[in-house]
Structure formats: C-alpha cells, structure tokens
Short mmCIF file of C-alpha atoms and ligand atoms in Angstrom, two decimals:
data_model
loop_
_atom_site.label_atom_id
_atom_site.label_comp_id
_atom_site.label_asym_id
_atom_site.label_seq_id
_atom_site.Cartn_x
_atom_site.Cartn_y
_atom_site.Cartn_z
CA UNK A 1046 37.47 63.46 -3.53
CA UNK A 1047 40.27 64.44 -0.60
CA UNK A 1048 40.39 61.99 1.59
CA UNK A 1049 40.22 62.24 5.43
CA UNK A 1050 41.31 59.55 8.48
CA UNK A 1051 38.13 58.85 9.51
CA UNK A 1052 37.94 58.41 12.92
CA UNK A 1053 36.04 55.46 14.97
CA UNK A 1054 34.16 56.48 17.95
CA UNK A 1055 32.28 53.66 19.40
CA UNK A 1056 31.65 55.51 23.14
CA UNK A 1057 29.75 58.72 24.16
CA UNK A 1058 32.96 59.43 26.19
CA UNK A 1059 35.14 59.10 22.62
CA UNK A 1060 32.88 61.09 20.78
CA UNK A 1061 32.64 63.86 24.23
CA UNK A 1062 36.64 63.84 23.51
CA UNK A 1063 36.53 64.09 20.20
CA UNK A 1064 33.59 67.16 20.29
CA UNK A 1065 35.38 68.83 22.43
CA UNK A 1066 39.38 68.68 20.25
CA UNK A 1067 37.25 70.00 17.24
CA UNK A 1068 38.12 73.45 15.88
CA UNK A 1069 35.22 76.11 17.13
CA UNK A 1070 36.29 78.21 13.53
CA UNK A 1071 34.43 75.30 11.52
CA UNK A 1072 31.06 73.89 11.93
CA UNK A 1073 30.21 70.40 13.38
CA UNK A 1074 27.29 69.07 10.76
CA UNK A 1075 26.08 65.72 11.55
CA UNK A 1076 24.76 63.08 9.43
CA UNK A 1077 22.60 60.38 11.23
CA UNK A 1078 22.58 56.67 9.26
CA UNK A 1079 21.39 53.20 9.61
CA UNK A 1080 24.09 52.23 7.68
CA UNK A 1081 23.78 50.21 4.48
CA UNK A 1082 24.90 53.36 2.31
CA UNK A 1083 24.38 54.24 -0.90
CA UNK A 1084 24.40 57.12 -3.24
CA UNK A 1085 21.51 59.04 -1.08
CA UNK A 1086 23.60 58.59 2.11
CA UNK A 1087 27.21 59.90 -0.16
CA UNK A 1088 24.96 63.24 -1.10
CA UNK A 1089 24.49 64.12 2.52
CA UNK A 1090 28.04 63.50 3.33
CA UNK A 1091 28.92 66.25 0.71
CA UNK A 1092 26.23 68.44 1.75
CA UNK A 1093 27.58 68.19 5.36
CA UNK A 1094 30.96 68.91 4.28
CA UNK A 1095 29.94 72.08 2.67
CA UNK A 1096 30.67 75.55 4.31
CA UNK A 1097 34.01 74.62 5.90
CA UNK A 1098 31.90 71.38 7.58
CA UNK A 1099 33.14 68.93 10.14
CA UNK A 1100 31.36 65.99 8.84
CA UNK A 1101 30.20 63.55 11.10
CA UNK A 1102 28.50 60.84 10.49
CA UNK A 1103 26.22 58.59 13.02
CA UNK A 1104 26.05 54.65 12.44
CA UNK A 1105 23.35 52.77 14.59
CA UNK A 1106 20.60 50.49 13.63
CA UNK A 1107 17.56 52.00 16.25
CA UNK A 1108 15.88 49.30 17.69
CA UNK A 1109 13.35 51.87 19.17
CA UNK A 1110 12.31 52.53 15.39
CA UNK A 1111 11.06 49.20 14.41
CA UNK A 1112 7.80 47.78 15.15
CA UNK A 1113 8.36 44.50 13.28
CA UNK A 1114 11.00 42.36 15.10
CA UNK A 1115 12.41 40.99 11.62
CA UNK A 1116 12.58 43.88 9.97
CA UNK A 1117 14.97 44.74 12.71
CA UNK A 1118 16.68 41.38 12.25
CA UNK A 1119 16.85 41.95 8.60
CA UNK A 1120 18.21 45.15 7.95
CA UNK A 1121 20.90 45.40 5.98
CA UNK A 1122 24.55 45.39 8.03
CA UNK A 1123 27.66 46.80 6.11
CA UNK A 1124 30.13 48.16 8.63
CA UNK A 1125 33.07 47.73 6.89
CA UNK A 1126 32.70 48.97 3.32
CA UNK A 1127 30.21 51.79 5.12
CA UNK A 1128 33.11 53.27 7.16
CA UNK A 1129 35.31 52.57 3.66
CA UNK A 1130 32.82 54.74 1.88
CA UNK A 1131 32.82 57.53 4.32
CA UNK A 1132 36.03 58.02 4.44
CA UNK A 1133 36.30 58.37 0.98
CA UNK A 1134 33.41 60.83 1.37
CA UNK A 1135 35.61 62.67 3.47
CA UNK A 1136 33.40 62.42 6.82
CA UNK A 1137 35.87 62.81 9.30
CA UNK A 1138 34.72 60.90 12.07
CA UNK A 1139 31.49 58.29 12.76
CA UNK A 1140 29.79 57.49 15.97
CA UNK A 1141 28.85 53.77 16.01
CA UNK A 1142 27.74 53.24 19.46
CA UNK A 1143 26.27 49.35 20.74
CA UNK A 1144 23.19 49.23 22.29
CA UNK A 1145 24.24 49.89 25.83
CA UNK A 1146 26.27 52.67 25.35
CA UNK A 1147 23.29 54.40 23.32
CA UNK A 1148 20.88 53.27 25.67
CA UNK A 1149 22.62 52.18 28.74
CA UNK A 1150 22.50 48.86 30.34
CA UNK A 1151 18.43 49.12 31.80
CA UNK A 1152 17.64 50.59 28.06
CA UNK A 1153 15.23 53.93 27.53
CA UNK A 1154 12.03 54.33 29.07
CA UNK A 1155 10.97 58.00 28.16
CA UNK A 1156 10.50 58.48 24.58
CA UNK A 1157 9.14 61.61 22.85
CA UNK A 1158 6.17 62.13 20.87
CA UNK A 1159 5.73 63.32 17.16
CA UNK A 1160 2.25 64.81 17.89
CA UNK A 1161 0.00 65.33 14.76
CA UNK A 1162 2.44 65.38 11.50
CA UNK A 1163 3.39 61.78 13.01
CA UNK A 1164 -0.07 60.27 13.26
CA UNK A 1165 -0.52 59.64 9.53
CA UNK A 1166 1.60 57.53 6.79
CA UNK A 1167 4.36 56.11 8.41
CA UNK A 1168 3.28 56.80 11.74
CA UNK A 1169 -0.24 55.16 11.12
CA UNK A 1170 1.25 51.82 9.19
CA UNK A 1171 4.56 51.67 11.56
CA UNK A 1172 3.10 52.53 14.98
CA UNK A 1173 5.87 53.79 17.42
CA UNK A 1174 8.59 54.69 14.60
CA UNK A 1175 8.83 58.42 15.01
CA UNK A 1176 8.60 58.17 18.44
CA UNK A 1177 11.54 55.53 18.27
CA UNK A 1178 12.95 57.86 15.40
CA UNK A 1179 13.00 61.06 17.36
CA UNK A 1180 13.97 59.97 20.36
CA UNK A 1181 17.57 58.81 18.86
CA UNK A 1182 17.76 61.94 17.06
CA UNK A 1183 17.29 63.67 20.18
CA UNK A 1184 19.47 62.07 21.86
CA UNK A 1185 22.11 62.57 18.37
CA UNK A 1186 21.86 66.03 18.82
CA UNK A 1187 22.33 66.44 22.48
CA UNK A 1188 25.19 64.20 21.90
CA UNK A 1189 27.19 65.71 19.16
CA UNK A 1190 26.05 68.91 19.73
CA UNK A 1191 26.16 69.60 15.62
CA UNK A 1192 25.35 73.30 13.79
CA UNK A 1193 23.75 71.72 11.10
CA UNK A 1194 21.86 68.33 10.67
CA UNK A 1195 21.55 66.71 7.35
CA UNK A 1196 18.29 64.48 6.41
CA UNK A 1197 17.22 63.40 3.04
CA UNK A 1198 13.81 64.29 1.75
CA UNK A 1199 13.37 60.71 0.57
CA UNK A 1200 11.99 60.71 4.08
CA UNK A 1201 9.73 63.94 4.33
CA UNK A 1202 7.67 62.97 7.02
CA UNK A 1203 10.84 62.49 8.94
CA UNK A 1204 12.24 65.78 7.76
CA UNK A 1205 9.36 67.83 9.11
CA UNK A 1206 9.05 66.07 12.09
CA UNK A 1207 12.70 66.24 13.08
CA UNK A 1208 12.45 69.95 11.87
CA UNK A 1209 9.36 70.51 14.02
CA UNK A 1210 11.72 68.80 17.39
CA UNK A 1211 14.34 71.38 16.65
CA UNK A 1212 12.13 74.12 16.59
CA UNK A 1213 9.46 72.92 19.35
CA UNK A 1214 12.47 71.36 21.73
CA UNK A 1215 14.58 74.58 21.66
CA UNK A 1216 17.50 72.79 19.42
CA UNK A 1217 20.24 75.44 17.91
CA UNK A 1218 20.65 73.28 15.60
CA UNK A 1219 19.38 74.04 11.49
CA UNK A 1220 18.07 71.00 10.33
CA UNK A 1221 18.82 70.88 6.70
CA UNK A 1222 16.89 68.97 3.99
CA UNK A 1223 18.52 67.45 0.84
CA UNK A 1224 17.13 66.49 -2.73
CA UNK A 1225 16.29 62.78 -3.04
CA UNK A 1226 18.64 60.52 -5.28
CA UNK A 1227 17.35 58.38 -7.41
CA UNK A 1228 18.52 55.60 -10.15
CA UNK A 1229 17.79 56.62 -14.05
CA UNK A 1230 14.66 55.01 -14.08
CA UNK A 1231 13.39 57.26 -11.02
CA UNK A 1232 13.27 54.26 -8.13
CA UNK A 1233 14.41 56.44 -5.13
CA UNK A 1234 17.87 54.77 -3.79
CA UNK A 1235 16.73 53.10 -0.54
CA UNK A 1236 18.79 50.78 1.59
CA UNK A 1237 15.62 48.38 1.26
CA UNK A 1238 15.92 47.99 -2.60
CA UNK A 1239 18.41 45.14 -2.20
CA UNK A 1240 15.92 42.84 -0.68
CA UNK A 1241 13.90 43.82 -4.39
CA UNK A 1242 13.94 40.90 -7.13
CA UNK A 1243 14.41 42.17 -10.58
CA UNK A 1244 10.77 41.78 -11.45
CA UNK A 1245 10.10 43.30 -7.75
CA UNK A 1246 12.59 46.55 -8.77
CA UNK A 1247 10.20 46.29 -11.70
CA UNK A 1248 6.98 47.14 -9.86
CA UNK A 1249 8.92 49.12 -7.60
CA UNK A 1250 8.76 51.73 -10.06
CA UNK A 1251 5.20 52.12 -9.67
CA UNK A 1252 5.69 54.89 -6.91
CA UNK A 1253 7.95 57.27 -8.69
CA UNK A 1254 5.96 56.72 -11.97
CA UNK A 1255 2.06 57.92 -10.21
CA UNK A 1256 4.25 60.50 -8.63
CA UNK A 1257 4.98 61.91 -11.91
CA UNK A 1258 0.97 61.71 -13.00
CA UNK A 1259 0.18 63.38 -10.54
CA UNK A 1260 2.64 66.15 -10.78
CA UNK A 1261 1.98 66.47 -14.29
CA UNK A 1262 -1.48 66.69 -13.37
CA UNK A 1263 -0.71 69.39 -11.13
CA UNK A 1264 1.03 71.18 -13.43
CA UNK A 1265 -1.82 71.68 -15.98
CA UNK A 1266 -3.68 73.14 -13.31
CA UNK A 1267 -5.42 70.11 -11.20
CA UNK A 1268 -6.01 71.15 -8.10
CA UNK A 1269 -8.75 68.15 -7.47
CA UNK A 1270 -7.43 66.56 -4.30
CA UNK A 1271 -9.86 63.67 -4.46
CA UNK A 1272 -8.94 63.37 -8.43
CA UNK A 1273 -5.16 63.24 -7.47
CA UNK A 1274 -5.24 60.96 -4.65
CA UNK A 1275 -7.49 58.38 -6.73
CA UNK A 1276 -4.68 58.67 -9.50
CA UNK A 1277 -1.69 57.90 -7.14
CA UNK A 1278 -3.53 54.79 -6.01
CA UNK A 1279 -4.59 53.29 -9.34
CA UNK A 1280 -0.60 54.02 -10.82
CA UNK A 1281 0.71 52.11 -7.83
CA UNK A 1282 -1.87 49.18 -8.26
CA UNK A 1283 -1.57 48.65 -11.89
CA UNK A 1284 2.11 48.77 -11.13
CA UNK A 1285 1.60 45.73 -8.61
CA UNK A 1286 2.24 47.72 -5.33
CA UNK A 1287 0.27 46.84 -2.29
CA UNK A 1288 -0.58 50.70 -1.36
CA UNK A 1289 -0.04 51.64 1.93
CA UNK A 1290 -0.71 54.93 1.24
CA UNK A 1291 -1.02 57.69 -1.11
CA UNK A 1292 -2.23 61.19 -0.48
CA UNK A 1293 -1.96 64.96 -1.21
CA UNK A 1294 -0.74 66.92 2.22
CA UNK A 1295 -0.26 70.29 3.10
CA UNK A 1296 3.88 70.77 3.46
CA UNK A 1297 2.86 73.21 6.85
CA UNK A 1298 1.54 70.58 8.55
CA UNK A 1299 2.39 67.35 7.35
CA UNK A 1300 -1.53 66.77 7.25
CA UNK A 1301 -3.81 65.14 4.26
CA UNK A 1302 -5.42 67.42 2.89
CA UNK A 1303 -9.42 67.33 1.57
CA UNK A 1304 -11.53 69.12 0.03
CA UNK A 1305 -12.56 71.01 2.97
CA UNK A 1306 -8.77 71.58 4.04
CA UNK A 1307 -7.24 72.36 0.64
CA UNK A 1308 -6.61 76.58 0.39
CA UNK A 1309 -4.75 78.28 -2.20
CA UNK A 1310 -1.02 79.48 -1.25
CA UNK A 1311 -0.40 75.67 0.36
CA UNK A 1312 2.50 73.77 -0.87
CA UNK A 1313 1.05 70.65 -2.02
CA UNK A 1314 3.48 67.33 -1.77
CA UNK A 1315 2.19 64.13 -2.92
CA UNK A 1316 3.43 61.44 -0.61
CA UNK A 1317 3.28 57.45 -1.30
CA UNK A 1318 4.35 53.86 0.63
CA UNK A 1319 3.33 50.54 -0.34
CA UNK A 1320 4.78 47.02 0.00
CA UNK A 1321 6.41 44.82 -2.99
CA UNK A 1322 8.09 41.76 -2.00
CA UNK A 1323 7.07 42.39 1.47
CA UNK A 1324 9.52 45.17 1.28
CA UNK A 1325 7.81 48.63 2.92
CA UNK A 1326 8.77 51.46 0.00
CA UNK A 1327 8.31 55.28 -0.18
CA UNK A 1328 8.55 57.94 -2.18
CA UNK A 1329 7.15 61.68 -2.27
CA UNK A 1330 7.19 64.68 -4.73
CA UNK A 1331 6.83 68.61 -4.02
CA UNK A 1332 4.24 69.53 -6.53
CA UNK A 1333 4.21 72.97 -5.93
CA UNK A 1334 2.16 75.85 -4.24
CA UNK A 1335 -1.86 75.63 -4.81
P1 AMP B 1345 18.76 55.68 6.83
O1 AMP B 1345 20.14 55.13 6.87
O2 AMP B 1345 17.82 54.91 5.97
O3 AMP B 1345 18.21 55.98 8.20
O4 AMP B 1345 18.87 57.08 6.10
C1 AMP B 1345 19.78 58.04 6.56
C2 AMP B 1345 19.51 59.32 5.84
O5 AMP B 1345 19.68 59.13 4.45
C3 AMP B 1345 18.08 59.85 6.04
O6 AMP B 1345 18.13 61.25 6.25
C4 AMP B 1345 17.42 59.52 4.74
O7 AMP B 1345 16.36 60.37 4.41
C5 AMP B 1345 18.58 59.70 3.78
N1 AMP B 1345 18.31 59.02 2.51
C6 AMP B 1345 17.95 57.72 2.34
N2 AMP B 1345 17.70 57.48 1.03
C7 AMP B 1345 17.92 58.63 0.38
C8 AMP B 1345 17.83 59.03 -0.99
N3 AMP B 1345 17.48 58.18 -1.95
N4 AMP B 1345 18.11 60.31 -1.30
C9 AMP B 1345 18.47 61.20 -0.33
N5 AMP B 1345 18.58 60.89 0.97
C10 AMP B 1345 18.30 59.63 1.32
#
C-alpha cells in the first residue's frame, strides 16, 4: 500500500487552502467518517483513491445526528490510530473540524429535510438523524467541493437519501455506493460492534443470517412480501434481537413495500435494525428485481 503524508486540516480556512493547491488533472473524492475505522471505512478509502483520486477523508462525530445524548457521549473516539490508518490507506489529507468551526460559535439553526425515503427505519426509530445526517453532508460537500463521494451500503437508507440531496439540491457531485464488508461469519463491520459481548456478537448474527432466508427465499421465486417480512422478524427474534425493524422496500423509493405496492420490475432490498446489548444494529441485502 504506497503511502502518502497525510495532511491535518482542522479549519475550513486549511481545508479552503488546501482545495484550492490541489491538482485540477485529478479528482477530489471525499470520504465522510465518524471515525472509529475499520475494514468498511479502509474499502472506501481505496475506492476513493481509484481513477487517479485525491482521497480525502472527513473526521467529525455529528452531534446533529444523534437523538440519544449518550449515544453521542459513547461513541467510539480513535483519533490517533484513525489518522495512522488513513495514511496508510493512502488518503491524502482529513478534515477534522471542532464543533465551532463546523458549526460556528451560535451553532446551526436551518437543517434540511429527508422527505419520504427518511420517514421510515432509521428515520422513524432515530427521529432527527437524517436531517442531522444530511445537513453535515451538505455542508461536506459545499465544503470540499469533491467529484465523487464515497458511502457504504451498510447504510442504504443513507445512500439513497444522500443520493436523492445530490440530485434534488443540484450537487455535481456522483455519489458513489460501495459493497458492505463484513467478518467471515457475515456480522456487517460496524463501529458499534465493539460495545458487543461475545455472546452479544453471538446474537448479533441474527440480522445477516434472516437476511440470507429471505434472499434464499427470494431466489426460489417468493415474491410474498407479507411471507418475507414475517420471516426476517422471526430469524432476528429466535436469534435474540430486539427488532426494530425488518421489511421488504422498493430500492426507487426507499419505501416498504405491501401487497398493494409490490409491482414486478422493482428491485426488492430487504432491510433490518434491532437492538442487542442496547447496541442499535443494521444490516440490508439487495435481493434482486421482482
Ligand atoms: P460512519 O463512520 O459510521 O459514519 O461510516 C462512514 C462510512 O462508512 C459510511 O458511508 C458507512 O456506510 C461506511 N461503512 C460503515 N460500515 C461499513 C461496512 N461494514 N461496509 C462498508 N461501508 C461501511
């Protein structure tokens, strides 16, 4: 893996100076991050780095994003051996604004709203998160001014909705979505999974494991949306997750889909949160087109 200098940039006026020394023959590609990283995070990094492209990496923990004041307090912090790993990654520079500097001193009062593919799942059990969520993105890509944007699909609803604020918000930016990484045993890598005993990594598994029912249900030719959404649930209970949520939706829309709703030529994705330990998980699956 070449290695880069990474460089710090801890004020919109270092990262302006830095935008503006870059090279105009190679793409900026940005890679927003709460920090904490792991292999998921590393996959982005060489996606952005693809195509001649300046990586860039963002580091901020997004107050806006949290509803629950101790999951704020309790998210993971790991500066150091972060900005270690990036540079090894070959990102060649992160912004890590404070607080003030994102926000200024009097903070943010105007935030934007993810409309309908944010009113369900994680917008309906985490109640102000895209709007918190988008709002930094926004203000990421007005910022850095990047080419390309790099998001995992570990995250879909996030993915389409930050998709949906490029195209609806006039962005020229092509928001890109990567595969999710996950360990052997299929848990999707999530910054969250430290705060997992071993018997909670355990029933963690449940939500990777009634994804695969249910695409293998798909896949000999169950297109019973009722059928499939009953079989996510009862995988993820018998698995010991508290479900938060588990439903077939329609990849156009980011909607759940019913009976009355489902049409053939939709791309189906099964998506799925729950709690274990107190610890909010998710996980999705493409399934394929109806
Ligand atoms: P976060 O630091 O949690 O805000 O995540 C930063 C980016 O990493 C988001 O685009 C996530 O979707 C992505 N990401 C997190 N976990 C994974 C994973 N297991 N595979 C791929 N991308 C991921």
């Amino acid at each position: 893996m070449p290695r880069t200098s990474l460089r710090l940039l801890k004020t919109w006026t270092e990262l302006r100076a830095w935008r503006a020394a870059q090279n105009s023959a190679r793409p900026v590609h940005l890679v927003p991050t709460m920090g904490a990283l792991h292999e998921g995070h590393l996959s982005l990094f060489r996606h952005a780095r693809s195509d001649q492209g300046i990586a860039i990496a963002s580091l901020f923990v997004n107050p806006l994003q949290f509803e629950r004041k101790e999951d704020l307090a309790n998210y993971p912090r790991t500066v150091e051996e972060d900005c270690a790993q990036m540079e090894a990654a070959g990102v060649e520079a992160v912004y890590m604004p404070d607080l003030a500097d994102m926000y200024g001193a009097d903070g943010c009062q105007i935030l934007l709203d993810a409309g309908p593919g944010g009113e369900h799942f994680e917008g309906a059990a985490r109640p102000g998160h895209f709007g918190g969520m988008l709002t930094v993105v926004h203000k990421l890509f007005q910022r850095v001014q990047p080419q390309r944007a790099f998001f995992g699909a570990k995250d879909a609803q996030q993915l389409f909705l930050v998709q949906r604020m490029a195209h609806d918000l006039d962005f020229p930016v092509e928001v890109v979505g990567c595969p999710i990484v996950r360990e052997d045993d299929g848990l999707a890598l999530s910054s969250r999974n430290v705060h997992l005993s071993s018997s909670g990594r355990v029933h963690a598994l449940g939500l990777s494991k009634s994804l695969v029912t249910v695409a293998n249900s798909f896949d000999k030719g169950s297109r019973d949306i009722e059928h499939l959404n009953q079989q996510l649930n009862t995988s993820m209970e018998q698995s010991g997750v508290r479900v938060a949520y588990a439903n077939i939706i329609d990849e156009a829309t980011f909607l759940p889909l019913d009976e009355a709703t489902a049409k053939p030529g939709q791309r189906w994705r099964a998506v799925v949160a729950g709690r274990v330990e107190d610890v909010h998980l998710l996980d999705n699956r493409y399934l394929g087109t109806a």
